[in-house]
PDB file of C-alpha atoms in Angstrom:
ATOM      1  CA  ASN Y  23      10.702 -18.531 -11.641  1.00 62.00           C
ATOM      2  CA  ALA Y  24       6.909 -19.307 -12.307  1.00 73.00           C
ATOM      3  CA  GLY Y  25       4.846 -16.407 -12.636  1.00 94.00           C
ATOM      4  CA  VAL Y  26       3.490 -13.990 -15.366  1.00 97.00           C
ATOM      5  CA  THR Y  27       6.096 -12.035 -17.561  1.00 97.00           C
ATOM      6  CA  GLN Y  28       4.915  -8.567 -19.282  1.00 97.00           C
ATOM      7  CA  THR Y  29       7.277  -6.972 -21.947  1.00 97.00           C
ATOM      8  CA  PRO Y  30       8.148  -4.184 -21.989  1.00 97.00           C
ATOM      9  CA  LYS Y  31       8.030  -2.497 -18.511  1.00 96.00           C
ATOM     10  CA  PHE Y  32       7.969   1.126 -20.070  1.00 97.00           C
ATOM     11  CA  GLN Y  33       6.505   2.248 -23.564  1.00 97.00           C
ATOM     12  CA  VAL Y  34       6.181   5.506 -25.103  1.00 97.00           C
ATOM     13  CA  LEU Y  35       4.736   6.023 -28.209  1.00 97.00           C
ATOM     14  CA  LYS Y  36       3.239   8.861 -30.007  1.00 97.00           C
ATOM     15  CA  THR Y  37      -0.200   9.336 -31.375  1.00 98.00           C
ATOM     16  CA  GLY Y  38      -1.495   6.775 -33.886  1.00 97.00           C
ATOM     17  CA  GLN Y  39       0.587   4.048 -33.552  1.00 97.00           C
ATOM     18  CA  SER Y  40       0.274   1.011 -32.421  1.00 96.00           C
ATOM     19  CA  MET Y  41       2.172  -1.632 -30.530  1.00 96.00           C
ATOM     20  CA  THR Y  42       1.822  -4.904 -28.644  1.00 98.00           C
ATOM     21  CA  LEU Y  43       2.222  -5.586 -25.075  1.00 98.00           C
ATOM     22  CA  GLN Y  44       3.369  -8.976 -24.326  1.00 98.00           C
ATOM     23  CA  CYS Y  45       2.060 -11.647 -21.739  1.00 98.00           C
ATOM     24  CA  ALA Y  46       3.382 -15.158 -21.081  1.00 98.00           C
ATOM     25  CA  GLN Y  47       2.720 -17.192 -18.055  1.00 98.00           C
ATOM     26  CA  ASP Y  48       4.127 -20.626 -17.320  1.00 96.00           C
ATOM     27  CA  MET Y  49       1.563 -21.918 -14.421  1.00 96.00           C
ATOM     28  CA  ASN Y  50      -0.770 -23.579 -17.141  1.00 95.00           C
ATOM     29  CA  HIS Y  51      -3.268 -21.085 -16.105  1.00 96.00           C
ATOM     30  CA  GLU Y  52      -6.571 -21.333 -18.321  1.00 96.00           C
ATOM     31  CA  TYR Y  53      -7.821 -17.615 -17.174  1.00 96.00           C
ATOM     32  CA  MET Y  54      -5.830 -14.690 -18.508  1.00 97.00           C
ATOM     33  CA  SER Y  55      -6.959 -11.151 -18.401  1.00 97.00           C
ATOM     34  CA  TRP Y  56      -5.776  -7.667 -18.658  1.00 97.00           C
ATOM     35  CA  TYR Y  57      -6.127  -4.604 -16.448  1.00 97.00           C
ATOM     36  CA  ARG Y  58      -5.220  -1.182 -16.713  1.00 97.00           C
ATOM     37  CA  GLN Y  59      -4.692   1.052 -13.305  1.00 96.00           C
ATOM     38  CA  ASP Y  60      -5.287   5.003 -13.422  1.00 93.00           C
ATOM     39  CA  PRO Y  61      -5.030   7.159 -10.800  1.00 85.00           C
ATOM     40  CA  GLY Y  62      -8.155   7.098  -8.518  1.00 78.00           C
ATOM     41  CA  MET Y  63      -9.572   4.521 -10.884  1.00 79.00           C
ATOM     42  CA  GLY Y  64      -8.771   1.195  -9.686  1.00 84.00           C
ATOM     43  CA  LEU Y  65      -8.230  -1.586 -11.881  1.00 92.00           C
ATOM     44  CA  ARG Y  66     -10.673  -1.975 -14.927  1.00 93.00           C
ATOM     45  CA  LEU Y  67     -10.666  -4.970 -16.845  1.00 94.00           C
ATOM     46  CA  ILE Y  68      -9.822  -4.692 -20.611  1.00 96.00           C
ATOM     47  CA  HIS Y  69     -10.539  -8.369 -22.169  1.00 97.00           C
ATOM     48  CA  TYR Y  70     -10.020 -11.960 -20.528  1.00 96.00           C
ATOM     49  CA  SER Y  71      -9.603 -15.228 -22.145  1.00 97.00           C
ATOM     50  CA  VAL Y  72     -10.645 -18.710 -20.003  1.00 94.00           C
ATOM     51  CA  GLY Y  73      -8.576 -20.499 -22.716  1.00 95.00           C
ATOM     52  CA  ALA Y  74      -6.917 -20.504 -25.796  1.00 95.00           C
ATOM     53  CA  GLY Y  75      -8.800 -19.622 -28.900  1.00 95.00           C
ATOM     54  CA  ILE Y  76     -11.329 -17.712 -26.686  1.00 96.00           C
ATOM     55  CA  THR Y  77     -11.431 -13.984 -25.694  1.00 97.00           C
ATOM     56  CA  ASP Y  78     -13.817 -11.682 -25.009  1.00 95.00           C
ATOM     57  CA  GLN Y  79     -14.222  -7.782 -23.546  1.00 95.00           C
ATOM     58  CA  GLY Y  80     -14.214  -6.255 -20.398  1.00 93.00           C
ATOM     59  CA  GLU Y  81     -15.170  -3.252 -18.743  1.00 91.00           C
ATOM     60  CA  VAL Y  82     -13.112  -1.023 -21.407  1.00 95.00           C
ATOM     61  CA  PRO Y  83     -12.449  -3.074 -24.327  1.00 97.00           C
ATOM     62  CA  ASN Y  84     -12.203   0.065 -27.076  1.00 96.00           C
ATOM     63  CA  GLY Y  85      -8.995   0.880 -28.702  1.00 96.00           C
ATOM     64  CA  TYR Y  86      -7.684  -2.867 -27.669  1.00 98.00           C
ATOM     65  CA  ASN Y  87      -7.371  -6.158 -29.401  1.00 97.00           C
ATOM     66  CA  VAL Y  88      -6.673  -9.532 -27.916  1.00 98.00           C
ATOM     67  CA  SER Y  89      -5.910 -13.273 -29.011  1.00 96.00           C
ATOM     68  CA  ARG Y  90      -5.297 -16.343 -27.369  1.00 97.00           C
ATOM     69  CA  SER Y  91      -3.673 -18.462 -29.892  1.00 97.00           C
ATOM     70  CA  THR Y  92      -1.710 -21.103 -26.975  1.00 97.00           C
ATOM     71  CA  THR Y  93      -2.362 -21.542 -23.374  1.00 97.00           C
ATOM     72  CA  GLU Y  94       0.664 -19.592 -22.092  1.00 97.00           C
ATOM     73  CA  ASP Y  95       0.452 -16.145 -24.308  1.00 98.00           C
ATOM     74  CA  PHE Y  96      -2.202 -13.380 -23.939  1.00 98.00           C
ATOM     75  CA  PRO Y  97      -0.768 -10.441 -26.136  1.00 98.00           C
ATOM     76  CA  LEU Y  98      -2.544  -6.680 -25.956  1.00 98.00           C
ATOM     77  CA  ARG Y  99      -2.567  -4.676 -29.332  1.00 98.00           C
ATOM     78  CA  LEU Y 100      -3.189  -1.163 -28.847  1.00 96.00           C
ATOM     79  CA  LEU Y 101      -4.594  -0.364 -32.740  1.00 92.00           C
ATOM     80  CA  SER Y 102      -3.943   3.288 -32.487  1.00 96.00           C
ATOM     81  CA  ALA Y 103      -2.860   4.693 -29.551  1.00 97.00           C
ATOM     82  CA  ALA Y 104      -4.285   7.993 -28.046  1.00 97.00           C
ATOM     83  CA  PRO Y 105      -3.483   9.986 -25.016  1.00 97.00           C
ATOM     84  CA  SER Y 106      -6.078   8.652 -23.049  1.00 96.00           C
ATOM     85  CA  GLN Y 107      -4.540   5.132 -22.841  1.00 97.00           C
ATOM     86  CA  THR Y 108      -1.744   6.610 -21.021  1.00 97.00           C
ATOM     87  CA  SER Y 109      -1.718   4.029 -17.794  1.00 97.00           C
ATOM     88  CA  VAL Y 110      -0.211   1.256 -16.124  1.00 97.00           C
ATOM     89  CA  TYR Y 111      -1.161  -1.956 -17.987  1.00 98.00           C
ATOM     90  CA  PHE Y 112      -1.162  -5.390 -15.856  1.00 97.00           C
ATOM     91  CA  CYS Y 113      -1.716  -9.154 -17.358  1.00 98.00           C
ATOM     92  CA  ALA Y 114      -3.295 -11.570 -14.664  1.00 97.00           C
ATOM     93  CA  SER Y 115      -4.105 -15.599 -14.720  1.00 97.00           C
ATOM     94  CA  SER Y 116      -5.589 -17.829 -12.528  1.00 95.00           C
ATOM     95  CA  TYR Y 117      -6.713 -21.452 -12.795  1.00 93.00           C
ATOM     96  CA  SER Y 118     -10.179 -20.084 -12.941  1.00 87.00           C
ATOM     97  CA  ARG Y 119     -12.243 -16.676 -14.161  1.00 85.00           C
ATOM     98  CA  ALA Y 120     -13.969 -17.203 -10.139  1.00 81.00           C
ATOM     99  CA  ARG Y 121     -12.812 -19.666  -7.442  1.00 82.00           C
ATOM    100  CA  TRP Y 122      -8.487 -18.680  -7.538  1.00 87.00           C
ATOM    101  CA  GLY Y 123      -6.714 -16.137  -7.030  1.00 92.00           C
ATOM    102  CA  TYR Y 124      -5.043 -14.109  -9.582  1.00 94.00           C
ATOM    103  CA  THR Y 125      -1.624 -13.929 -10.349  1.00 96.00           C
ATOM    104  CA  PHE Y 126      -0.360 -10.477 -11.806  1.00 96.00           C
ATOM    105  CA  GLY Y 127       2.456  -9.267 -13.980  1.00 97.00           C
ATOM    106  CA  SER Y 128       4.917  -6.520 -13.131  1.00 96.00           C
ATOM    107  CA  GLY Y 129       3.432  -4.198 -15.251  1.00 96.00           C
ATOM    108  CA  THR Y 130       3.581  -2.224 -18.355  1.00 97.00           C
ATOM    109  CA  ARG Y 131       3.818   1.581 -17.905  1.00 97.00           C
ATOM    110  CA  LEU Y 132       2.840   3.268 -21.316  1.00 97.00           C
ATOM    111  CA  THR Y 133       2.635   6.690 -22.016  1.00 97.00           C
ATOM    112  CA  VAL Y 134       1.079   8.024 -25.315  1.00 97.00           C
ATOM    113  CA  VAL Y 135       2.184  11.674 -26.360  1.00 97.00           C
TER     114      VAL Y 135
ATOM    115  CA  SER O  19     -20.488   1.832  -9.519  1.00 46.00           C
ATOM    116  CA  GLN O  20     -20.611  -1.867  -8.713  1.00 49.00           C
ATOM    117  CA  GLN O  21     -17.306  -1.808  -7.417  1.00 55.00           C
ATOM    118  CA  GLY O  22     -18.474  -0.844  -3.910  1.00 61.00           C
ATOM    119  CA  GLU O  23     -15.567   1.163  -2.064  1.00 81.00           C
ATOM    120  CA  GLU O  24     -12.569   0.501   0.254  1.00 87.00           C
ATOM    121  CA  ASP O  25     -12.525   2.638   3.347  1.00 90.00           C
ATOM    122  CA  PRO O  26     -10.207   4.779   4.519  1.00 94.00           C
ATOM    123  CA  GLN O  27      -8.660   5.837   1.362  1.00 93.00           C
ATOM    124  CA  ALA O  28      -5.410   6.219   3.096  1.00 95.00           C
ATOM    125  CA  LEU O  29      -4.322   5.120   6.249  1.00 96.00           C
ATOM    126  CA  SER O  30      -0.915   6.064   8.567  1.00 97.00           C
ATOM    127  CA  ILE O  31       0.131   4.116  11.654  1.00 97.00           C
ATOM    128  CA  GLN O  32       2.795   3.446  13.706  1.00 97.00           C
ATOM    129  CA  GLU O  33       5.226  -0.039  13.408  1.00 98.00           C
ATOM    130  CA  GLY O  34       3.700  -2.315  15.884  1.00 97.00           C
ATOM    131  CA  GLU O  35      -0.003  -1.211  15.673  1.00 98.00           C
ATOM    132  CA  ASN O  36      -2.625  -3.048  14.075  1.00 98.00           C
ATOM    133  CA  ALA O  37      -4.117  -1.793  10.410  1.00 97.00           C
ATOM    134  CA  THR O  38      -7.773  -2.240   9.631  1.00 97.00           C
ATOM    135  CA  MET O  39      -9.436  -1.696   6.165  1.00 97.00           C
ATOM    136  CA  ASN O  40     -13.023  -2.191   5.343  1.00 97.00           C
ATOM    137  CA  CYS O  41     -14.448  -3.214   1.557  1.00 95.00           C
ATOM    138  CA  SER O  42     -18.002  -2.249   1.266  1.00 94.00           C
ATOM    139  CA  TYR O  43     -19.590  -3.363  -1.859  1.00 91.00           C
ATOM    140  CA  LYS O  44     -23.293  -3.325  -3.586  1.00 88.00           C
ATOM    141  CA  THR O  45     -24.823  -6.371  -5.073  1.00 87.00           C
ATOM    142  CA  SER O  46     -24.597 -10.012  -4.023  1.00 89.00           C
ATOM    143  CA  ILE O  47     -21.011 -12.045  -4.438  1.00 91.00           C
ATOM    144  CA  ASN O  48     -19.824 -15.449  -4.807  1.00 91.00           C
ATOM    145  CA  ASN O  49     -16.483 -14.429  -3.131  1.00 93.00           C
ATOM    146  CA  LEU O  50     -14.077 -11.612  -2.058  1.00 94.00           C
ATOM    147  CA  GLN O  51     -10.318 -11.152  -2.559  1.00 95.00           C
ATOM    148  CA  TRP O  52      -8.014  -8.704  -1.010  1.00 96.00           C
ATOM    149  CA  TYR O  53      -4.655  -7.979  -2.802  1.00 96.00           C
ATOM    150  CA  ARG O  54      -1.372  -5.833  -2.000  1.00 97.00           C
ATOM    151  CA  GLN O  55       0.353  -3.749  -4.303  1.00 96.00           C
ATOM    152  CA  ASN O  56       3.754  -1.994  -3.404  1.00 95.00           C
ATOM    153  CA  SER O  57       4.553   0.731  -5.060  1.00 92.00           C
ATOM    154  CA  GLY O  58       5.719   0.210  -8.907  1.00 88.00           C
ATOM    155  CA  ARG O  59       4.601  -3.335  -8.710  1.00 91.00           C
ATOM    156  CA  GLY O  60       2.071  -5.552  -9.670  1.00 92.00           C
ATOM    157  CA  LEU O  61      -0.893  -6.962  -7.224  1.00 95.00           C
ATOM    158  CA  VAL O  62      -0.161  -9.868  -4.943  1.00 96.00           C
ATOM    159  CA  HIS O  63      -3.157 -11.911  -4.127  1.00 96.00           C
ATOM    160  CA  LEU O  64      -3.603 -12.328   0.018  1.00 97.00           C
ATOM    161  CA  ILE O  65      -6.844 -14.284   0.490  1.00 97.00           C
ATOM    162  CA  LEU O  66      -9.845 -15.464  -0.844  1.00 95.00           C
ATOM    163  CA  ILE O  67     -12.980 -15.441   1.467  1.00 96.00           C
ATOM    164  CA  ARG O  68     -16.129 -17.123   0.053  1.00 94.00           C
ATOM    165  CA  SER O  69     -19.627 -15.925   0.523  1.00 94.00           C
ATOM    166  CA  ASN O  70     -20.517 -18.624   2.848  1.00 95.00           C
ATOM    167  CA  GLU O  71     -17.413 -17.929   5.409  1.00 97.00           C
ATOM    168  CA  ARG O  72     -17.230 -15.465   7.539  1.00 97.00           C
ATOM    169  CA  GLU O  73     -13.522 -15.444   8.665  1.00 98.00           C
ATOM    170  CA  LYS O  74     -10.147 -16.158   7.008  1.00 97.00           C
ATOM    171  CA  HIS O  75      -6.494 -16.243   8.869  1.00 96.00           C
ATOM    172  CA  SER O  76      -3.370 -16.020   6.805  1.00 96.00           C
ATOM    173  CA  GLY O  77      -0.467 -15.277   9.132  1.00 97.00           C
ATOM    174  CA  ARG O  78      -1.170 -11.455  10.648  1.00 97.00           C
ATOM    175  CA  LEU O  79      -3.559 -11.353   8.026  1.00 98.00           C
ATOM    176  CA  ARG O  80      -7.405 -11.562   9.289  1.00 98.00           C
ATOM    177  CA  VAL O  81     -10.127 -11.271   6.668  1.00 98.00           C
ATOM    178  CA  THR O  82     -13.723 -10.981   7.814  1.00 98.00           C
ATOM    179  CA  LEU O  83     -17.228 -11.063   5.895  1.00 97.00           C
ATOM    180  CA  ASP O  84     -19.864  -9.718   6.598  1.00 97.00           C
ATOM    181  CA  THR O  85     -22.567 -10.500   3.882  1.00 94.00           C
ATOM    182  CA  SER O  86     -25.796  -9.284   5.679  1.00 95.00           C
ATOM    183  CA  LYS O  87     -23.882  -5.576   5.747  1.00 95.00           C
ATOM    184  CA  LYS O  88     -21.735  -6.371   2.431  1.00 94.00           C
ATOM    185  CA  SER O  89     -18.826  -5.342   4.243  1.00 95.00           C
ATOM    186  CA  SER O  90     -15.332  -7.194   4.347  1.00 97.00           C
ATOM    187  CA  SER O  91     -12.858  -5.916   6.614  1.00 98.00           C
ATOM    188  CA  LEU O  92      -8.900  -7.007   6.248  1.00 98.00           C
ATOM    189  CA  LEU O  93      -6.986  -6.539   9.632  1.00 98.00           C
ATOM    190  CA  ILE O  94      -3.130  -6.641   9.579  1.00 98.00           C
ATOM    191  CA  THR O  95      -1.900  -7.245  13.210  1.00 98.00           C
ATOM    192  CA  ALA O  96       1.543  -6.136  14.366  1.00 98.00           C
ATOM    193  CA  SER O  97       2.464  -4.154  11.129  1.00 98.00           C
ATOM    194  CA  ARG O  98       5.979  -3.740   9.800  1.00 97.00           C
ATOM    195  CA  ALA O  99       7.311  -1.082   7.619  1.00 97.00           C
ATOM    196  CA  ALA O 100       6.988  -3.868   4.825  1.00 96.00           C
ATOM    197  CA  ASP O 101       3.559  -3.453   4.695  1.00 98.00           C
ATOM    198  CA  THR O 102       3.594   0.012   3.560  1.00 98.00           C
ATOM    199  CA  ALA O 103       1.770  -0.924   0.345  1.00 97.00           C
ATOM    200  CA  SER O 104      -1.541  -0.314  -1.052  1.00 96.00           C
ATOM    201  CA  TYR O 105      -4.558  -2.788  -0.632  1.00 96.00           C
ATOM    202  CA  PHE O 106      -7.435  -3.505  -2.952  1.00 95.00           C
ATOM    203  CA  CYS O 107     -10.404  -5.764  -2.516  1.00 95.00           C
ATOM    204  CA  ALA O 108     -12.010  -7.815  -5.529  1.00 93.00           C
ATOM    205  CA  LYS O 109     -15.490  -8.985  -5.609  1.00 91.00           C
ATOM    206  CA  PHE O 110     -16.869 -11.583  -7.911  1.00 90.00           C
ATOM    207  CA  ASP O 111     -20.596 -10.916  -8.085  1.00 84.00           C
ATOM    208  CA  ALA O 112     -23.510 -12.857  -8.466  1.00 78.00           C
ATOM    209  CA  LEU O 113     -23.858 -11.779 -12.124  1.00 77.00           C
ATOM    210  CA  ASP O 114     -20.496 -13.067 -13.043  1.00 76.00           C
ATOM    211  CA  GLN O 115     -18.376 -10.035 -13.041  1.00 80.00           C
ATOM    212  CA  PHE O 116     -15.670  -9.386 -10.919  1.00 83.00           C
ATOM    213  CA  TYR O 117     -14.335  -5.695  -9.957  1.00 86.00           C
ATOM    214  CA  PHE O 118     -11.404  -4.000  -8.206  1.00 90.00           C
ATOM    215  CA  GLY O 119     -12.043  -1.296  -5.267  1.00 89.00           C
ATOM    216  CA  THR O 120      -9.835   1.753  -5.444  1.00 90.00           C
ATOM    217  CA  GLY O 121      -7.390   0.940  -2.599  1.00 93.00           C
ATOM    218  CA  THR O 122      -6.553   1.806   0.768  1.00 95.00           C
ATOM    219  CA  SER O 123      -3.142   3.222   0.428  1.00 95.00           C
ATOM    220  CA  LEU O 124      -1.084   1.857   3.966  1.00 97.00           C
ATOM    221  CA  THR O 125       1.918   3.692   5.344  1.00 98.00           C
ATOM    222  CA  VAL O 126       3.648   1.824   8.061  1.00 98.00           C
ATOM    223  CA  ILE O 127       5.970   3.920   9.867  1.00 97.00           C
ATOM    224  CA  PRO O 128       8.841   2.804  11.678  1.00 94.00           C
TER     225      PRO O 128
END
């Protein structure tokens, strides 16, 4: 099925560990983004990309890195996990940043202990 | 905050009733979008309304936009238990920023 695929669905990390959250889409969307969702906070933008080779910071980028080597993939790297990064992470993609609705993945629930 | 707010934060209605959720914002927008999120799932795009539009329909959903009041509303008619979810508005503003609100939690009681 076409859509946005996120892996893993669940992850527990120890403080200081690093990991990569994977995101892939097969809709040929140019725009991809990462959000985190915390209770009472809505969704906050971490990083986004308007095309292969182009990335930019969102509202809460600290502690996260991204790269966009292909149109399909947009991995999110946690450099040194902290308990404050415990959250649900969503990847979203779209034909454009502004003019179309976003397609979301099903999320990765991350716990940092 | 640029985000604006959804109102109410939580809403509980009987099946068959209409549900209305509101979204306010603070700066001028290019478009406003509504999303649904079922528990434990990702968000699903419902409707996008542009700043020069006043009303859009999709099935049982009706979205209105009042740019003079900086507000939008989502109406779900003849609600069903399957409509139980959180509903978010997201605003794309004139500064090219895109913000989600904190959502309205809708419970439809069978």
